Each structure stands twice: as C-alpha cells, then as structure tokens.
Amino acid sequence: MRKILATALIALLSLSVFAQVPGGPPAGAGARGPGANLNQGHVFGKVIDETGKPVEFASVVLLKITVDPATKQAKDILVKAQTAELNGDFNFKEIPVNARLKIKISFVGYKNYEATVAFEMPKMEPGVQPDMMKMMAAFEKDLGNIKLAQDSKELENVVVTGTKSLVEMDIDKKSFNVAQNLVTTGGTAIDVMRNIPSVQVDIDGNVKVRNANPTLFIDGRPTSLSMDQIPADIIEKVEVITNPSAKYDASGSMAGIINIVLKKNKKNGYNGMVNVGADRFGGSNIMGNFSYQQNKWNLTATLMNMRVRNNSIGNSVRSSDLGGILSSVSQESDNKTQGVMFFPRVSADYAASNRTTLTLGAFFGGGGQFKPTEDTYISSSVNGLTTLSHRVSESSREFKPAGFQAGFKHTYPKAGRELTGDLNYFGGTNKGDGTFTTDYVKNNAITGTQIQKNLGSGTNAFMTVQLDYVTPIKNEGTIETGLRAQINDLANENTNTLKPVGSDVYKTITSASTNYESTNKVYAAYFSISGKASKTLSYKIGLRGESSEYEGKLLNTNQAFSNKYPLSLFPSIFLKKDLSKTDQLQLSITRRVNRPNFFQIIPFVDYSDSLNIQRGNADLVPEFTTSGELSYSKSQGAATFLVSGYYKYTDNLITRYLKQETNPINGKLDLINTFVNANSSISYGLEFTYTNKLQTWWDLTANVNMYNSKINISNIDATQVNDPLWSVFGKLNNTFILPKKWSIQLSGDYQGKTNVPVTQNQGMQGPPGMQTQSSSQGYIEPFFGIDLAIKKSFLKNDMASLTLAFNDLTRSRGNTRVSFGEGFSQASYRLSNPQMIRLTFSLRFGKFDMSQMKKNNSGGGMDSMQMQ
C-alpha cells in the first residue's frame, strides 16, 4: 500500500512540475483521481501598511483557478479564507499542491493585493530517483511582509521550492532517511543505527563511527538522552557528521556527530504510537508517543517504561611479572542484571506568530534502578602457589534525572534568515551500594572470607546556553554565527569499608573513598560563510574559538585542582564540486580538541575494585586532532554510491595505560590503570557505501570500512611498540517486502582484528572484575553477527504490526580483547545477551479535528486527509 501511495505521489508531483512548463496543461484542469486534492501545502505571511505597521483584520482569501467545463472559461473557486490577526499574520495549512492558486488581500482604505501561488517541484532527471524529501519540503513558503499600498503593483509569482533527499551527501554531512524503515518498528534508536552505513553497534548497544564514539544530537542539539531511550518510530532521518564544522563544539566530538531528526506533526488533531514488547530473558518494554496540534500549539508527550534483564558471561587471564614476582589471575564470570527504567518527557511548541516559535520541554519524575549480580571464580598463582576464590558481587544503582529545555526560533521575511536561541539544563541525583564477598577455597572448603562494601551518592548539573544567527548572502550562500556557554557541576561522595579475613570489624579504606566536587566551564563563539564560487563549486569556511576552565576539590583531603585553557582557534574548510548532475566530489579539513576531565586528572587511587585499581593523572594536557576527508558520490536511478578517504592525526592523545606502581593499600608493587598523553595517534582509511532498490520488493544497503590505526607511546615506554594495524568493518542489510503485508530484514556485520577504540572523556570505571582495557596496549579479535527480523502489518492503513526479531543468531558476537605492556599480558572474553529473541506489538493512532478543518476549509481538502 505504501508503495502504491508513493508511486501516486510521484506521479502527481510530476504533473505539478509539468504544469509550470510553458505550453503544458493547467495543473488544475481536469484534475481527477485520489491525488486531485493532495493537501500538503503551507503558505503564510504578514500584512503590513506602507509604514510597516500590521494591518489588523485584513481579509485574506486563497482561490483555486479552474476551467468551467461548460463555458471553457477560467473561474475562481474559494479554497480558504481568514482575517489577518492583530499582528497582521495569516496562515493557510493543508492546501492543495497540485492546483493553480492565487491569493487576494483586501482592507478598507487600501488597494487590493493579488498574486499567484504556485508549487514547483525540483527538476526530475530521466533515470534518476525522485527526491521525495526535497519535494515534501517544498510545500512550505513564507510569502514575507505583504505591503498594502495606495499605488497599483504588478502581480508577482510566488514559487515554492525545497530540498531533502532519501540518501543525500550534503557539504558537511550525510543524511539517511529512515522514516519508512519497516523492521525497526517497536525498537529504539539503537535498532535504527544497526541499519545506518558508517555506524557500528557493539554487543552492549554502544554506537561507534569509524571505531570511535560519536556525540549524540537530537534535532541539531546535544542531548543527555541515550539511544535506548529514543523510540525508533519517532525518527525521521539520521545525519552522520564524520567531520564536524566550526558550528559544532570543538571538544567532545572527536569521532563525529550523529544527529537524530525527529518526525514533526504538521496536521491539526492528534496522533501517536504505542509499542509493547518482551524478550526471551524476561525483559519487557512499554513505549508511547503522543502528539497534539491545534491552532498555535503543538504538544508532544513521550513515556517509556522498560524492564531490563541482561545476561552476560566472560573470562579473563592475566599474567604479570612485578619486581620478579611471577603471578597470574584467571577468572570466570557470570553476570545477570535486573533493572527498571521509567522515562517521561513532555514538550510544547507555541507559534507566537507565523515567524516566531517558542519551545519548552521537560522530563521529570522518571529514573531507573539496576541490580547487577556477578559470580566470579578466581584462580590466582604467585610464584607457583595457587589460591582459589569465589567472589559474589551484589550491587544496586539508582538515578533520578530531571531537565528542561527552552528555546525560540524567529524567521525573517527574507528566506533563509533566522535567529535561534536555546537553554538546556540536565541534572539529577544518583546513589548506589555494593557488596563484594570473596570466599577463599582450599580442598573444596572455605578457609576465609573477605567482605568489601561500597556506598556512594552524587549530584550532577549540566547547563548550556546557545544563540545562533543565519542570514543568506549572494551566490546562494549564508553567513552563520553564534555564541555558546556550557557549565557542568559534579559532586560525589563514596565510602569503602573492608572486613579482612579473620576479622569481624569493618574498617574504612580512606584512600579508596572518593569525595569530590568539580565545575567545568567552556565558552565558545563561531563564524562561518558558505556559498558558490561557481555554478559547480560550493564552499563552507568557518572559524571557532573556545576557552575553558575547571575547578575541583577532593573533600576528604581538601586538595584543590584547577586549570584554565587559553583561547584556541579551530578552523574548518568544506568544498563541494558537482562533476555532473549525479556525481559530486567533496573535501573537508577540520581541527578539534579533547580536554582531560576531572576524573582523569585527580591523582586519587580508586580501590573500590581490588582487581581493577585506577588512578588519575594531574599532568594530562589537552589533545588536538586534525582531520581530513575526501568523498565522492554518484547517484543513478535508485542507487547511490559513496566512497570516502579519511585521515586523522592527534597530538598528545589521552589514553588509558596500565603501569606498575606501588599499591597504596598494601604497599606492594601492583598494576595501576591510569591515563597518559601518548606522543600521537594516526588513523586513515577508505569507506564504501552502496544503497539500491534492486527490485520493487528488495532494498539493499552495504558498507565497508578499511582502516589503519596506530598509537605512538614511545614517550612512555620506548621498548613497547604498538604496530600499525589494518582492519576492516563490513555491514550488509537486506529488506524484503513480501505479499500480504509481510516483510523480512536480514542483516549481518563483521569486525576484523582492530585496536581497542579510544573513548573520549572516559571516566574511572571498567568492566566489573576485569582489568580495564587500554587503547594504547591492546586489540580486539575478529567477530561477526547475524540478525533477522520478521514483521506483519495489519488493520486499516497498516496501523498495527507485530515484529519478531532475532539478534546474534550464530552466538558469535563475543568480544575478545588482548592487552599487553610492561610486565603483564591479558586476554578477556565477554558475550552479552546471545541469540536474543524479542517480540514487539506496535499500534499507531490518530484523528484530526474535523470541525477545525470545516471551519477553515471551504472546498479544499476534506477528501485527502489521512492519518500519519
């Protein structure tokens, strides 16, 4: 059904284009069929007098020009009519796009105003897939300030144009339309990411771009949400920004940005969706989204309740030579996590005028609680003497987030000129406790028990304020400029106590009790200019300036730490060359920064896990990265081919590093996990992406990324060589549309041997019971996975669906990591939620306000209203 509707829409849009060609038949003449009243248009403006003051209560009439079949003469038929508001605004929604229209404005004391309104589609090339997103975006036009004058004026045509593509390579990003992705229904943004080229998703749902962690945006703004909190059904498209421009933060997005663009409700009335699902481990989710629009208001509410049941198994072997003492530790672990997460969010958009929109959003009253338990069997050997032990870890973590967003957007009569402002706040509290009970075993009998307890709590507050201004210039260019301030406050209290073997008294481990507070501030400004140097060459050049400072304090020792990073400049250059109508070439060069955070800097030894001792490094300095990318794209019919070559060089890379140090608890030499500045790191590679509709029932997406990476740590250990490592990542996704509303998606991915990803702004935590991995001292063994999903749609307009998904069918996404360094070597393996089966029921609903439509519509669009 969707395919039929899409085909009909393409045909109608083609007629609309043809109607603009001299000699072509009038678009409204003899229009018949289901698309004759395709009401998607939106036209608005403002009526003013010669002094610029609004003309209150001016009569604004929208007419359709048709041909009388009897007289063969043109005549006007009323479509809609209204009076201008007190500020002169008028606003027509849901008007027919395939008709010849004109607007008439009149008021006592002024000359009548009349102009034609025509919807003109982008030019369609033979053999080239119609750009549906561009066509749909074309149906909105600001007519500007219409001045009622005493003198007569030649009528002007108003042409509506716009652009958006299903798969498009913009000058600084790649856009992938996912609104029609069938098998992600009922899932989350993580499920969507599995189908996006360039994006990798690991066994824990962590998302990577070219083997590094990107920053997540929603609708162009940074967000505190995680991808498993965003329903797939409300996502319109995904933008992958592998080399961010000067408009974006110079810090925190070293691996690029993923921007999720949400669907917008553009019709009066309400609509929504409800998903209910369960998996084979006992987990479940209930997720709902509700939108209501009426007149100037657009209200949205999202509610998610998720019961988490995760299972994972793992093992590790570590050998070390510490000061001549040979030791080894072997672990087998079984982890089960039970939890619940509740997340409500509400937002409201208010159209203060046709050109000014105010936005408010908030989430509160939610939170989550997780209770992981882990059984770990440990075999330790020191100079040939073996000790067996069994450790049971039981912990609980709670978090209660709260936040709000306030913003405004003001557009000007000059198309493309706008001013936006945003205020975002995210805060919350967290608390947790853990008990680690270790039984020492000999000859199958417990010889002693050690118990360690951890109790912690904390608060966090993140606030950002941003102002952006865009104005068009000559040669289809724009000037963008903006200011941004970000302030982060963190506080934490943590107490560790230990009851040693043979003792009944818990003693506080002062050196393992982390009590701190910190404040981090970043101030930024940017300027960029874009345009066309010629008909085929486009450019975008920008410069960003940032400065930052932080202050921190260890509460138990009153040690204070602070630093101020001076103003640094970050240029960006983007060039795009149109080789032909279907071929493009792009080049981008940027510079970015990653500053050490408070956790990485404080020289505090975290002994909360005796098998994973960690310490910060007060001598860390920021790392700077220069990136370059050259891309080529070609479109032919339904197929799109992208190839990108990229290069990234980082000075003073901040990376984890395991080194031998004296354990402050027992005074013995031990392995301590800390952070260091490596000399540099280099990575480069080639990425290929191919998308095509091979048949009317078969969509294919393929992505291959071949890359080389190396971290130079000669400044830390000249004897240790981390050789360059070539690796490959591949992804193949097939979607089959079958008869009787069945669909199947079969996908797979392969990750070759690769260096451990560098995680930006890493905290102080690692896998429970296992040593944290160092990106400068290790690699990941190859692995692959296969996923299958089957979907059945039913009810009118496919309102309901059932999706059965199988993840990691071959139980092969286990992760084996190998680490090595001065006096140690380690290999660890972990497999999470293998062969997961999930069943999801999804229901869409919606109803439009018929009385509102009747009041505002007089012969226009009752026939073509449809539920979204």
Tab-separated table of C-alpha atoms in Angstrom, residues 44-373:
chain	number	residue	atom	x	y	z
A	44	PHE	CA	1.838	32.088	5.406
A	45	GLY	CA	2.828	35.720	5.631
A	46	LYS	CA	2.119	39.095	7.205
A	47	VAL	CA	0.046	42.049	6.016
A	48	ILE	CA	1.548	45.497	6.668
A	49	ASP	CA	0.965	49.053	5.514
A	50	GLU	CA	3.444	51.455	3.898
A	51	THR	CA	4.874	52.396	7.296
A	52	GLY	CA	5.491	48.769	8.240
A	53	LYS	CA	2.668	48.541	10.789
A	54	PRO	CA	0.426	45.444	10.731
A	55	VAL	CA	-2.946	45.692	9.017
A	56	GLU	CA	-5.372	44.209	11.518
A	57	PHE	CA	-8.323	42.148	10.288
A	58	ALA	CA	-7.361	42.365	6.608
A	59	SER	CA	-9.337	39.884	4.503
A	60	VAL	CA	-7.085	37.149	3.095
A	61	VAL	CA	-8.602	34.764	0.544
A	62	LEU	CA	-6.999	31.756	-1.171
A	63	LEU	CA	-8.568	30.808	-4.502
A	64	LYS	CA	-8.157	27.895	-6.907
A	65	ILE	CA	-8.145	28.685	-10.628
A	66	THR	CA	-10.106	26.091	-12.614
A	67	VAL	CA	-11.747	25.811	-16.040
A	68	ASP	CA	-15.527	25.672	-16.266
A	69	PRO	CA	-16.282	22.537	-18.378
A	70	ALA	CA	-19.382	24.158	-19.853
A	71	THR	CA	-18.060	27.602	-20.834
A	72	LYS	CA	-14.385	26.627	-21.114
A	73	GLN	CA	-13.644	29.836	-19.206
A	74	ALA	CA	-11.351	30.168	-16.191
A	75	LYS	CA	-13.075	30.710	-12.894
A	76	ASP	CA	-12.025	31.017	-9.257
A	77	ILE	CA	-13.151	28.652	-6.516
A	78	LEU	CA	-12.734	29.522	-2.868
A	79	VAL	CA	-10.271	27.263	-1.045
A	80	LYS	CA	-9.869	29.034	2.287
A	81	ALA	CA	-10.413	32.451	3.773
A	82	GLN	CA	-9.468	34.172	7.008
A	83	THR	CA	-8.815	37.563	8.512
A	84	ALA	CA	-5.336	38.670	9.492
A	85	GLU	CA	-4.566	38.619	13.191
A	86	LEU	CA	-3.762	41.656	15.347
A	87	ASN	CA	-0.116	41.455	14.295
A	88	GLY	CA	-1.037	41.065	10.620
A	89	ASP	CA	-0.246	37.336	10.407
A	90	PHE	CA	-2.171	34.947	8.190
A	91	ASN	CA	-1.629	31.205	7.912
A	92	PHE	CA	-3.043	28.618	5.492
A	93	LYS	CA	-2.352	24.934	6.145
A	94	GLU	CA	-3.224	21.814	4.170
A	95	ILE	CA	-3.896	23.472	0.840
A	96	PRO	CA	-3.852	21.560	-2.463
A	97	VAL	CA	-0.385	21.414	-4.004
A	98	ASN	CA	-1.389	20.271	-7.480
A	99	ALA	CA	-3.654	23.220	-8.269
A	100	ARG	CA	-3.213	26.718	-9.678
A	101	LEU	CA	-3.756	29.070	-6.771
A	102	LYS	CA	-3.838	32.775	-6.127
A	103	ILE	CA	-4.120	34.895	-3.029
A	104	LYS	CA	-6.208	38.062	-2.623
A	105	ILE	CA	-5.868	40.528	0.249
A	106	SER	CA	-8.158	43.489	0.823
A	107	PHE	CA	-8.991	46.021	3.503
A	108	VAL	CA	-10.872	49.286	3.650
A	109	GLY	CA	-8.613	52.195	2.658
A	110	TYR	CA	-6.051	50.088	0.790
A	111	LYS	CA	-5.667	48.833	-2.736
A	112	ASN	CA	-6.451	45.184	-3.228
A	113	TYR	CA	-3.463	42.852	-3.455
A	114	GLU	CA	-3.400	39.789	-5.684
A	115	ALA	CA	-0.645	37.276	-6.532
A	116	THR	CA	-0.413	33.764	-7.894
A	117	VAL	CA	0.888	30.982	-5.690
A	118	ALA	CA	2.498	28.053	-7.497
A	119	PHE	CA	4.122	24.932	-6.138
A	120	GLU	CA	7.085	23.983	-8.283
A	121	MET	CA	8.836	20.659	-7.825
A	122	PRO	CA	12.588	20.136	-8.247
A	123	LYS	CA	13.516	19.184	-11.797
A	124	MET	CA	13.240	15.443	-12.410
A	125	GLU	CA	16.026	13.855	-14.461
A	126	PRO	CA	15.386	10.732	-16.554
A	127	GLY	CA	16.662	7.633	-14.786
A	128	VAL	CA	17.251	9.495	-11.504
A	129	GLN	CA	15.309	8.526	-8.392
A	130	PRO	CA	12.810	11.265	-7.448
A	131	ASP	CA	13.973	13.239	-4.433
A	132	MET	CA	10.886	12.730	-2.255
A	133	MET	CA	12.198	14.533	0.809
A	134	LYS	CA	13.020	17.572	-1.290
A	135	MET	CA	9.561	17.509	-2.814
A	136	MET	CA	7.833	17.293	0.544
A	137	ALA	CA	9.955	20.095	1.981
A	138	ALA	CA	8.944	22.261	-0.987
A	139	PHE	CA	5.394	22.676	0.276
A	140	GLU	CA	6.134	25.389	2.833
A	141	LYS	CA	6.696	29.044	1.909
A	142	ASP	CA	6.880	32.334	3.777
A	143	LEU	CA	5.352	34.973	1.498
A	144	GLY	CA	7.102	37.634	3.544
A	145	ASN	CA	5.692	41.003	4.561
A	146	ILE	CA	2.980	41.872	2.049
A	147	LYS	CA	2.588	45.633	1.854
A	148	LEU	CA	-0.837	47.082	1.010
A	149	ALA	CA	-0.075	50.232	-0.935
A	150	GLN	CA	-2.141	53.036	-2.463
A	151	ASP	CA	-0.452	52.536	-5.841
A	152	SER	CA	-1.208	49.561	-8.044
A	153	LYS	CA	1.514	46.960	-8.340
A	154	GLU	CA	2.371	44.341	-10.908
A	155	LEU	CA	1.374	40.924	-9.740
A	156	GLU	CA	4.222	38.720	-8.624
A	157	ASN	CA	4.502	34.976	-8.768
A	158	VAL	CA	5.367	33.165	-5.558
A	159	VAL	CA	7.260	29.953	-6.300
A	160	VAL	CA	7.641	27.336	-3.598
A	161	THR	CA	10.782	25.194	-3.729
A	162	GLY	CA	12.681	22.978	-1.272
A	163	THR	CA	15.114	20.109	-0.866
A	164	LYS	CA	15.557	16.929	1.174
A	165	SER	CA	16.701	13.521	-0.025
A	166	LEU	CA	16.307	9.894	0.983
A	167	VAL	CA	20.094	9.477	0.810
A	168	GLU	CA	21.993	12.725	0.416
A	169	MET	CA	25.582	13.868	0.840
A	170	ASP	CA	25.469	17.490	1.974
A	171	ILE	CA	28.549	19.652	2.107
A	172	ASP	CA	29.277	18.739	5.752
A	173	LYS	CA	27.175	15.624	6.473
A	174	LYS	CA	25.458	12.508	5.131
A	175	SER	CA	21.716	12.154	5.611
A	176	PHE	CA	19.830	8.843	5.689
A	177	ASN	CA	16.047	8.828	5.668
A	178	VAL	CA	14.726	6.105	7.986
A	179	ALA	CA	11.085	7.114	8.344
A	180	GLN	CA	9.992	4.148	6.223
A	181	ASN	CA	12.308	1.569	7.815
A	182	LEU	CA	9.899	-1.290	8.378
A	183	VAL	CA	11.664	-3.650	10.752
A	184	THR	CA	12.790	-1.113	13.346
A	185	THR	CA	9.164	-0.595	14.387
A	186	GLY	CA	8.841	-1.051	18.108
A	187	GLY	CA	12.557	-0.699	18.636
A	188	THR	CA	14.808	2.110	19.750
A	189	ALA	CA	17.389	4.326	18.093
A	190	ILE	CA	19.938	1.550	18.632
A	191	ASP	CA	17.978	-0.658	16.222
A	192	VAL	CA	17.928	2.183	13.697
A	193	MET	CA	21.703	2.627	13.971
A	194	ARG	CA	22.288	-1.011	13.015
A	195	ASN	CA	20.972	-0.076	9.555
A	196	ILE	CA	22.902	3.162	9.067
A	197	PRO	CA	26.076	2.978	6.942
A	198	SER	CA	29.285	4.110	8.717
A	199	VAL	CA	27.796	3.253	12.121
A	200	GLN	CA	28.875	0.263	14.229
A	201	VAL	CA	26.869	-1.120	17.185
A	202	ASP	CA	28.620	-3.447	19.624
A	203	ILE	CA	27.204	-6.189	21.852
A	204	ASP	CA	26.238	-3.692	24.570
A	205	GLY	CA	24.452	-1.331	22.196
A	206	ASN	CA	27.342	1.152	22.209
A	207	VAL	CA	27.489	3.109	18.963
A	208	LYS	CA	30.741	3.866	17.127
A	209	VAL	CA	31.641	5.716	13.952
A	210	ARG	CA	34.882	4.529	12.356
A	211	ASN	CA	35.863	2.714	15.547
A	212	ALA	CA	35.341	5.682	17.894
A	213	ASN	CA	32.460	7.026	19.981
A	214	PRO	CA	30.471	9.921	18.440
A	215	THR	CA	28.469	12.655	20.151
A	216	LEU	CA	24.656	12.299	20.024
A	217	PHE	CA	22.464	15.210	18.928
A	218	ILE	CA	18.673	15.398	18.636
A	219	ASP	CA	17.288	17.921	16.152
A	220	GLY	CA	20.665	19.623	15.955
A	221	ARG	CA	21.190	19.990	19.703
A	222	PRO	CA	23.304	17.998	22.170
A	223	THR	CA	21.209	15.720	24.367
A	224	SER	CA	21.500	13.893	27.659
A	225	LEU	CA	19.327	11.041	26.347
A	226	SER	CA	20.839	7.723	25.398
A	227	MET	CA	19.868	5.918	22.197
A	228	ASP	CA	17.915	3.226	24.033
A	229	GLN	CA	15.605	5.998	25.322
A	230	ILE	CA	14.551	7.194	21.840
A	231	PRO	CA	11.735	5.249	20.107
A	232	ALA	CA	12.569	4.275	16.527
A	233	ASP	CA	9.089	5.214	15.312
A	234	ILE	CA	9.550	8.923	16.014
A	235	ILE	CA	12.782	9.223	13.990
A	236	GLU	CA	12.549	10.885	10.569
A	237	LYS	CA	16.194	10.670	9.488
A	238	VAL	CA	19.743	10.252	10.772
A	239	GLU	CA	22.568	12.638	9.895
A	240	VAL	CA	26.123	11.288	10.167
A	241	ILE	CA	28.658	14.102	10.558
A	242	THR	CA	32.077	12.464	10.390
A	243	ASN	CA	33.981	15.765	10.273
A	244	PRO	CA	32.031	18.458	12.191
A	245	SER	CA	32.287	22.083	11.055
A	246	ALA	CA	33.044	25.166	13.156
A	247	LYS	CA	29.367	25.395	14.103
A	248	TYR	CA	29.733	22.442	16.475
A	249	ASP	CA	31.678	22.128	19.717
A	250	ALA	CA	35.386	21.710	19.106
A	251	SER	CA	35.520	19.332	22.067
A	252	GLY	CA	33.599	16.146	22.760
A	253	SER	CA	33.009	15.091	19.166
A	254	MET	CA	36.392	13.749	18.051
A	255	ALA	CA	34.666	10.790	16.397
A	256	GLY	CA	31.999	12.943	14.780
A	257	ILE	CA	28.329	13.583	15.492
A	258	ILE	CA	25.171	11.559	14.973
A	259	ASN	CA	22.164	13.872	14.700
A	260	ILE	CA	18.740	12.248	15.051
A	261	VAL	CA	15.978	14.265	13.390
A	262	LEU	CA	12.555	13.535	14.860
A	263	LYS	CA	9.264	13.451	12.992
A	264	LYS	CA	7.112	16.546	13.251
A	265	ASN	CA	3.331	16.612	13.495
A	266	LYS	CA	2.104	19.091	10.864
A	267	LYS	CA	-1.641	18.446	10.934
A	268	ASN	CA	-4.307	19.692	13.300
A	269	GLY	CA	-5.509	16.943	15.601
A	270	TYR	CA	-3.651	14.204	17.384
A	271	ASN	CA	-1.637	11.114	16.574
A	272	GLY	CA	0.621	8.743	18.393
A	273	MET	CA	2.027	5.290	18.744
A	274	VAL	CA	2.262	2.601	21.401
A	275	ASN	CA	4.803	-0.231	21.483
A	276	VAL	CA	4.701	-3.229	23.788
A	277	GLY	CA	7.444	-5.809	23.698
A	278	ALA	CA	9.104	-8.667	25.537
A	279	ASP	CA	12.255	-10.745	25.106
A	280	ARG	CA	13.297	-14.275	25.955
A	281	PHE	CA	15.252	-13.267	29.068
A	282	GLY	CA	12.159	-11.756	30.704
A	283	GLY	CA	12.757	-8.154	29.748
A	284	SER	CA	9.867	-6.009	28.568
A	285	ASN	CA	9.139	-2.511	27.378
A	286	ILE	CA	6.163	-0.229	27.034
A	287	MET	CA	6.761	2.860	24.989
A	288	GLY	CA	4.303	5.534	23.895
A	289	ASN	CA	4.429	8.790	21.995
A	290	PHE	CA	1.521	11.217	21.687
A	291	SER	CA	1.316	14.442	19.662
A	292	TYR	CA	-1.471	17.007	19.524
A	293	GLN	CA	-1.601	20.096	17.336
A	294	GLN	CA	-4.279	22.710	17.309
A	295	ASN	CA	-4.012	26.280	16.101
A	296	LYS	CA	-0.771	27.681	17.558
A	297	TRP	CA	0.064	24.757	19.849
A	298	ASN	CA	1.919	21.531	19.171
A	299	LEU	CA	2.152	19.283	22.234
A	300	THR	CA	4.180	16.079	22.478
A	301	ALA	CA	4.484	13.544	25.282
A	302	THR	CA	6.757	10.511	25.369
A	303	LEU	CA	6.616	7.807	28.004
A	304	MET	CA	8.835	4.763	28.312
A	305	ASN	CA	8.888	2.016	30.895
A	306	MET	CA	11.479	-0.682	30.411
A	307	ARG	CA	12.223	-3.777	32.465
A	308	VAL	CA	15.798	-4.837	31.855
A	309	ARG	CA	17.010	-8.434	32.037
A	310	ASN	CA	20.580	-8.761	30.749
A	311	ASN	CA	22.779	-11.838	30.867
A	312	SER	CA	26.455	-11.983	30.054
A	313	ILE	CA	29.319	-14.385	30.536
A	314	GLY	CA	33.029	-13.744	30.450
A	315	ASN	CA	36.506	-14.905	31.310
A	316	SER	CA	39.962	-13.401	31.529
A	317	VAL	CA	43.552	-14.497	32.055
A	318	ARG	CA	46.256	-12.107	33.216
A	319	SER	CA	49.952	-12.889	33.726
A	320	SER	CA	52.405	-10.462	35.285
A	321	ASP	CA	55.986	-10.104	36.456
A	322	LEU	CA	56.066	-7.447	39.159
A	323	GLY	CA	59.551	-6.948	40.564
A	324	GLY	CA	60.472	-10.572	39.968
A	325	ILE	CA	57.239	-11.895	41.456
A	326	LEU	CA	55.514	-14.036	38.854
A	327	SER	CA	51.751	-14.139	39.158
A	328	SER	CA	48.676	-14.996	37.137
A	329	VAL	CA	44.962	-14.474	37.652
A	330	SER	CA	42.287	-16.458	35.837
A	331	GLN	CA	38.587	-15.503	36.119
A	332	GLU	CA	35.288	-17.000	35.006
A	333	SER	CA	32.276	-14.764	35.496
A	334	ASP	CA	28.513	-14.931	35.063
A	335	ASN	CA	26.667	-11.604	35.217
A	336	LYS	CA	22.932	-11.015	35.483
A	337	THR	CA	21.387	-7.563	35.666
A	338	GLN	CA	17.819	-6.785	36.615
A	339	GLY	CA	16.520	-3.283	36.358
A	340	VAL	CA	13.689	-0.961	35.556
A	341	MET	CA	13.735	2.394	33.824
A	342	PHE	CA	10.935	4.950	33.638
A	343	PHE	CA	11.261	7.975	31.398
A	344	PRO	CA	8.541	10.625	30.842
A	345	ARG	CA	9.089	13.666	28.631
A	346	VAL	CA	6.764	16.465	27.544
A	347	SER	CA	7.341	19.337	25.145
A	348	ALA	CA	5.319	22.155	23.646
A	349	ASP	CA	5.799	24.379	20.619
A	350	TYR	CA	3.894	27.649	20.548
A	351	ALA	CA	3.632	29.698	17.358
A	352	ALA	CA	3.697	33.212	18.786
A	353	SER	CA	3.477	34.386	15.178
A	354	ASN	CA	3.986	32.879	11.736
A	355	ARG	CA	7.700	33.575	12.111
A	356	THR	CA	8.339	33.109	15.819
A	357	THR	CA	8.067	29.767	17.590
A	358	LEU	CA	8.697	29.158	21.278
A	359	THR	CA	9.632	25.711	22.577
A	360	LEU	CA	9.502	24.280	26.083
A	361	GLY	CA	10.398	20.749	27.073
A	362	ALA	CA	10.919	18.897	30.317
A	363	PHE	CA	11.483	15.451	31.741
A	364	PHE	CA	10.978	14.702	35.405
A	365	GLY	CA	9.624	12.080	37.751
A	366	GLY	CA	11.490	9.312	35.998
A	367	GLY	CA	14.625	7.399	36.700
A	368	GLY	CA	15.862	3.904	36.994
A	369	GLN	CA	17.254	1.257	39.253
A	370	PHE	CA	19.624	-1.540	38.277
A	371	LYS	CA	20.722	-4.503	40.367
A	372	PRO	CA	23.610	-6.388	38.793
A	373	THR	CA	24.910	-9.560	40.385
